[in-house]
Coordinates of C-alpha atoms and ligand atoms in Angstrom, one line a residue:
X1 CA 85.1 121.4 70.4
X2 CA 84.9 117.7 69.6
X3 CA 83.7 115.6 72.5
X4 CA 86.2 112.9 73.3
X5 CA 85.5 110.6 76.2
X6 CA 88.2 109.9 78.8
X7 CA 90.4 107.0 77.8
X8 CA 89.1 107.1 74.2
X9 CA 92.1 105.8 72.2
X10 CA 90.8 107.4 69.0
X11 CA 92.0 110.6 70.4
X12 CA 95.6 109.4 70.1
X13 CA 95.1 107.2 67.0
X14 CA 93.5 109.5 64.4
X15 CA 93.8 108.7 60.7
X16 CA 97.3 107.8 59.8
X17 CA 98.1 111.0 57.9
X18 CA 97.0 113.1 60.9
X19 CA 98.7 111.1 63.5
X20 CA 102.2 112.6 63.4
X21 CA 100.8 116.1 63.4
X22 CA 98.5 115.5 66.3
X23 CA 101.3 113.7 68.2
X24 CA 103.6 116.7 67.9
X25 CA 100.9 119.1 68.9
X26 CA 100.1 117.0 72.0
X27 CA 103.8 116.6 72.8
X28 CA 104.1 120.4 72.8
X29 CA 101.1 120.7 75.1
X30 CA 102.4 118.1 77.5
X31 CA 105.7 119.9 77.6
X32 CA 104.0 123.2 78.4
X33 CA 101.9 121.5 81.0
X34 CA 105.1 120.4 82.7
X35 CA 106.6 123.9 82.4
X36 CA 103.5 125.6 83.7
X37 CA 102.9 122.9 86.4
X38 CA 99.4 122.2 85.2
X39 CA 100.0 118.5 85.7
X40 CA 99.1 117.3 89.2
X41 CA 99.5 114.3 91.5
X42 CA 97.0 112.2 93.3
X43 CA 97.7 109.6 96.0
X44 CA 96.2 106.2 96.6
X45 CA 96.5 104.6 100.0
X46 CA 98.3 101.2 100.6
X47 CA 96.8 99.6 103.7
X48 CA 98.3 97.1 106.1
X49 CA 96.4 93.8 105.5
X50 CA 96.1 93.2 109.2
X51 CA 95.0 96.6 110.5
X52 CA 93.5 97.9 107.3
X53 CA 95.2 101.3 108.1
X54 CA 97.2 103.2 105.5
X55 CA 100.9 102.7 105.7
X56 CA 101.8 104.4 102.5
X57 CA 100.6 106.0 99.3
X58 CA 101.2 105.5 95.5
X59 CA 101.7 108.7 93.6
X60 CA 99.8 108.8 90.3
X61 CA 100.2 111.6 87.7
X62 CA 97.2 113.4 86.2
X63 CA 96.9 115.5 83.1
X64 CA 93.7 117.4 82.2
X65 CA 93.1 119.1 78.9
X66 CA 90.7 122.0 79.1
X67 CA 88.5 120.9 76.2
X68 CA 88.9 117.1 76.6
X69 CA 89.0 116.5 80.3
X70 CA 91.4 114.1 81.8
X71 CA 93.8 112.2 79.6
X72 CA 94.7 108.7 81.0
X73 CA 98.3 108.2 82.0
X74 CA 98.1 104.9 80.1
X75 CA 98.1 107.2 77.0
X76 CA 100.3 110.1 77.9
X77 CA 103.1 108.2 79.7
X78 CA 104.0 106.2 76.6
X79 CA 104.1 109.4 74.7
X80 CA 106.4 111.0 77.3
X81 CA 108.6 107.9 77.1
X82 CA 108.8 108.0 73.4
X83 CA 109.7 111.7 73.3
X84 CA 112.1 111.6 76.2
X85 CA 109.9 114.1 78.1
X86 CA 109.5 111.4 80.8
X87 CA 112.9 112.4 82.1
X88 CA 112.1 116.0 83.2
X89 CA 108.5 114.9 84.0
X90 CA 109.7 112.0 86.2
X91 CA 112.0 114.4 88.0
X92 CA 109.1 116.7 88.7
X93 CA 106.9 113.9 90.0
X94 CA 109.7 112.6 92.2
X95 CA 110.4 116.1 93.7
X96 CA 106.7 116.8 94.3
X97 CA 106.1 113.4 95.8
X98 CA 109.1 113.7 98.2
X99 CA 107.9 117.2 99.2
X100 CA 104.5 115.8 100.0
X101 CA 105.8 112.9 101.9
X102 CA 108.0 115.1 103.9
X103 CA 105.0 117.4 104.7
X104 CA 102.9 114.4 105.9
X105 CA 105.8 113.2 108.0
X106 CA 106.2 116.6 109.6
X107 CA 102.4 116.8 110.3
X108 CA 102.0 113.3 111.7
X109 CA 105.5 112.3 113.0
X110 CA 105.0 109.1 111.0
X111 CA 106.9 107.9 108.0
X112 CA 104.3 106.9 105.4
X113 CA 106.0 105.2 102.5
X114 CA 105.7 107.2 99.3
X115 CA 105.7 105.1 96.2
X116 CA 106.6 106.7 92.9
X117 CA 106.4 105.1 89.5
X118 CA 109.6 105.2 87.5
X119 CA 110.0 104.4 83.9
X120 CA 113.1 102.4 83.0
X121 CA 113.9 105.1 80.5
X122 CA 114.6 107.4 83.5
X123 CA 117.1 105.0 84.8
X124 CA 118.9 104.4 81.5
X125 CA 118.6 108.0 80.1
X126 CA 119.8 110.1 83.0
X127 CA 121.8 110.1 86.2
X128 CA 118.8 108.8 88.1
X129 CA 120.6 107.9 91.3
X130 CA 121.8 111.5 91.6
X131 CA 118.3 112.8 90.9
X132 CA 116.9 110.6 93.7
X133 CA 119.6 111.6 96.1
X134 CA 119.0 115.3 95.4
X135 CA 115.2 115.0 95.9
X136 CA 115.8 113.3 99.2
X137 CA 118.3 115.9 100.4
X138 CA 116.3 118.9 99.3
X139 CA 113.1 117.7 101.0
X140 CA 114.7 116.1 104.0
X141 CA 112.8 112.9 103.4
X142 CA 114.6 109.8 104.8
X143 CA 115.3 107.3 102.0
X144 CA 113.4 104.7 104.0
X145 CA 110.2 106.7 103.3
X146 CA 110.6 106.4 99.5
X147 CA 109.7 103.4 97.3
X148 CA 110.3 103.3 93.6
X149 CA 108.0 101.2 91.5
X150 CA 109.4 99.8 88.3
X151 CA 107.1 97.9 85.9
X152 CA 108.2 94.6 84.7
X153 CA 106.5 95.2 81.4
X154 CA 109.3 97.4 80.1
X155 CA 112.5 95.8 79.1
X156 CA 115.2 96.1 81.6
X157 CA 116.5 92.6 82.1
X158 CA 120.2 92.0 82.1
X159 CA 121.2 95.6 81.6
X160 CA 124.3 96.2 83.6
X161 CA 123.6 99.8 84.1
X162 CA 120.1 99.3 85.3
X163 CA 121.3 96.7 87.8
X164 CA 124.0 99.0 89.1
X165 CA 121.6 101.9 89.5
X166 CA 119.1 99.8 91.3
X167 CA 121.8 98.5 93.6
X168 CA 123.0 102.1 94.3
X169 CA 119.4 103.1 95.2
X170 CA 119.1 100.2 97.6
X171 CA 122.4 101.2 99.1
X172 CA 120.8 104.7 99.7
X173 CA 118.0 102.9 101.6
X174 CA 115.3 103.5 99.0
X175 CA 112.8 100.6 98.6
X176 CA 112.3 99.1 95.1
X177 CA 109.0 97.5 94.0
X178 CA 108.5 95.2 91.0
X179 CA 105.2 96.6 89.6
X180 CA 102.5 94.8 87.6
X181 CA 104.0 91.4 88.5
X182 CA 102.9 88.7 86.2
X183 CA 102.1 90.8 83.2
X184 CA 105.6 90.7 81.5
X185 CA 107.8 88.0 80.3
X186 CA 110.9 87.9 82.4
X187 CA 109.6 88.6 85.9
X188 CA 111.2 85.6 87.4
X189 CA 114.6 86.3 86.1
X190 CA 114.3 89.9 87.3
X191 CA 113.6 88.6 90.8
X192 CA 116.8 86.6 90.7
X193 CA 118.9 89.5 89.3
X194 CA 117.5 92.7 90.7
X195 CA 117.4 93.9 94.3
X196 CA 113.7 94.4 94.7
X197 CA 112.2 94.7 98.2
X198 CA 108.5 94.6 97.3
X199 CA 106.4 92.7 94.8
X200 CA 103.2 94.2 93.5
X201 CA 100.8 91.6 92.1
X202 CA 99.0 92.9 89.1
X203 CA 95.3 93.4 89.6
X204 CA 94.5 90.8 86.9
X205 CA 95.7 88.1 89.3
X206 CA 93.7 89.5 92.2
X207 CA 90.6 89.7 90.1
X208 CA 91.3 86.3 88.5
X209 CA 91.1 84.6 91.9
X210 CA 87.3 84.8 91.7
X211 CA 87.2 83.1 88.3
X212 CA 87.9 79.7 89.7
X213 CA 90.2 77.4 91.7
X214 CA 93.1 77.8 89.3
X215 CA 93.0 81.5 89.5
X216 CA 92.9 81.4 93.3
X217 CA 95.8 78.8 93.4
X218 CA 97.9 81.0 91.1
X219 CA 97.4 84.1 93.3
X220 CA 98.2 82.1 96.5
X221 CA 101.3 80.6 94.8
X222 CA 102.6 84.1 93.8
X223 CA 102.2 85.3 97.4
X224 CA 104.0 82.2 98.8
X225 CA 106.8 82.6 96.3
X226 CA 107.3 86.3 97.1
X227 CA 107.4 85.6 100.8
X228 CA 109.9 82.7 100.2
X229 CA 112.1 85.3 98.6
X230 CA 111.8 87.7 101.5
X231 CA 109.8 90.3 99.6
X232 CA 106.9 92.3 101.0
X233 CA 103.8 91.6 98.9
X234 CA 101.3 94.2 97.7
X235 CA 98.0 93.2 96.0
X236 CA 96.8 95.8 93.5
X237 CA 93.2 96.4 92.4
X238 CA 91.5 95.1 95.5
X239 CA 87.8 95.8 94.9
X240 CA 85.8 93.4 97.0
X241 CA 85.4 92.1 100.6
X242 CA 86.0 88.6 99.3
X243 CA 89.4 89.6 97.8
X244 CA 90.4 91.2 101.1
X245 CA 89.5 88.0 103.1
X246 CA 91.4 85.8 100.7
X247 CA 94.5 88.0 100.7
X248 CA 94.5 88.3 104.5
X249 CA 94.2 84.5 104.8
X250 CA 97.2 84.1 102.5
X251 CA 99.3 86.5 104.4
X252 CA 99.6 89.3 101.8
X253 CA 101.2 92.3 103.5
X254 CA 99.6 95.3 101.9
X255 CA 96.4 95.9 100.0
X256 CA 95.6 98.7 97.4
X257 CA 92.4 99.3 95.5
X258 CA 89.1 100.9 95.1
X259 CA 87.7 98.9 98.0
X260 CA 89.7 101.1 100.3
X261 CA 90.1 104.3 98.4
X262 CA 90.5 105.8 94.9
X263 CA 93.5 107.9 94.2
X264 CA 92.9 111.2 96.1
X265 CA 94.1 114.8 96.1
X266 CA 96.9 115.6 98.6
X267 CA 94.5 117.7 100.7
X268 CA 92.1 114.8 101.1
X269 CA 94.9 112.6 102.3
X270 CA 96.0 115.3 104.8
X271 CA 92.4 115.4 106.2
X272 CA 92.4 111.6 106.4
X273 CA 95.7 111.5 108.3
X274 CA 94.5 114.3 110.7
X275 CA 91.0 113.0 111.1
X276 CA 89.5 111.2 114.2
X277 CA 90.2 107.9 112.5
X278 CA 93.8 108.8 112.3
X279 CA 96.0 105.7 111.6
Ligands
C2E1 P1 100.0 101.4 87.9 O1 101.4 101.8 88.4 O2 99.7 99.9 87.9 O3 99.0 102.1 88.9 C1 97.8 101.6 89.3 C2 96.6 101.9 88.5 O4 95.5 101.2 88.9 C3 96.2 103.4 88.6 O5 95.7 103.8 87.3 C4 95.1 103.3 89.6 O6 94.2 104.4 89.5 C5 94.4 102.0 89.2 N1 93.7 101.4 90.3 C6 93.9 101.5 91.6 N2 93.1 100.7 92.3 C7 92.3 100.1 91.4 C8 91.1 99.2 91.5 O7 90.7 98.7 92.6 N3 90.6 98.8 90.3 C9 91.0 99.2 89.1 N4 90.4 98.7 88.0 N5 92.1 100.1 89.0 C10 92.7 100.5 90.1 P2 96.2 105.2 86.6 O8 96.3 106.2 87.7 O9 95.3 105.4 85.5 O10 97.7 104.9 86.1 C11 97.9 104.0 85.1 C12 99.4 103.7 84.9 O11 100.1 104.9 84.4 C13 100.0 103.3 86.2 O12 99.8 101.9 86.5 C14 101.5 103.6 85.9 O13 102.1 102.5 85.2 C15 101.4 104.8 85.0 N6 101.7 106.0 85.7 C16 100.9 106.8 86.5 N7 101.5 107.8 87.0 C17 102.8 107.7 86.6 C18 104.1 108.4 86.8 O14 104.1 109.4 87.6 N8 105.2 108.0 86.2 C19 105.2 106.9 85.4 N9 106.3 106.5 84.9 N10 104.1 106.1 85.2 C20 102.9 106.5 85.8
CA2 CA1 102.6 101.5 90.1
CA3 CA1 100.7 98.3 89.0
CA4 CA1 98.8 98.0 86.3

């Protein structure tokens, strides 16, 4: 078998005449992976900036091909979005994440917030509010323990249906995070229109703070603005002690990144939550 490194984009961008064929083959494999449940989830802690203890986890989807190894979600999620597979796949992720959160809640008596990534296509292409309600009811997870992350990179501005769905989700008690803040074009108008409760600052701004005073000022301004709007602020991609110190000083609420933990298997989180250093 051909050796293809993880994240190698050539894998998905072969010669033009092969591309459609390969795409279809991969789509079929992704569909079967979903049916056979060979996709799996990992969880990355979000820590309280003051105590540095986990208060929640972000659910991240993983797909591994036998002969190629892991395929990056940055590659297969867009494919799932283009083919519509994201709808059943997203429902599967949501159900599994709620099940897992309910299990941790039963084990610890504590409501860790479970964050789940949602593609705007799920919101426009299905009765997403009903899907969320069903997942919560079937798993017994309180709505307050669930947070949905919606990336600002995808177009959802001004769509009445999206706005109505998001409002219905907030009415259920589910949290809504604006993901990858700063990387899209219309973030500020989203903040005016949409009922977000959390703002996740993209890691490029966290890492840009080290590049000079302007980078640092920009990061601080984003935190100040979010707090002025009454949003909780999460910094993504925190990798260094210096970033932790800056974010703590600026009053950022939650921190996420390799400095604290990589995304982990559910069993590893369970051990973390039950260990002597139990949060
Ligand atoms: P995202 O939502 O921004 O997720 C955070 C990504 O940053 C994850 O990449 C995570 O592993 C990575 N990350 C976390 N901490 C650090 C750090 O300190 N440094 C660096 N350099 N990276 C860090 P991952 O798992 O490869 O996911 C990529 C994207 O794929 C996600 O970006 C999200 O947009 C999408 N994705 C993943 N799972 C799902 C899913 O279940 N549904 C949907 N719709 N999208 C998903
Ligand atoms: Ca996310
Ligand atoms: Ca993000
Ligand atoms: Ca990102």
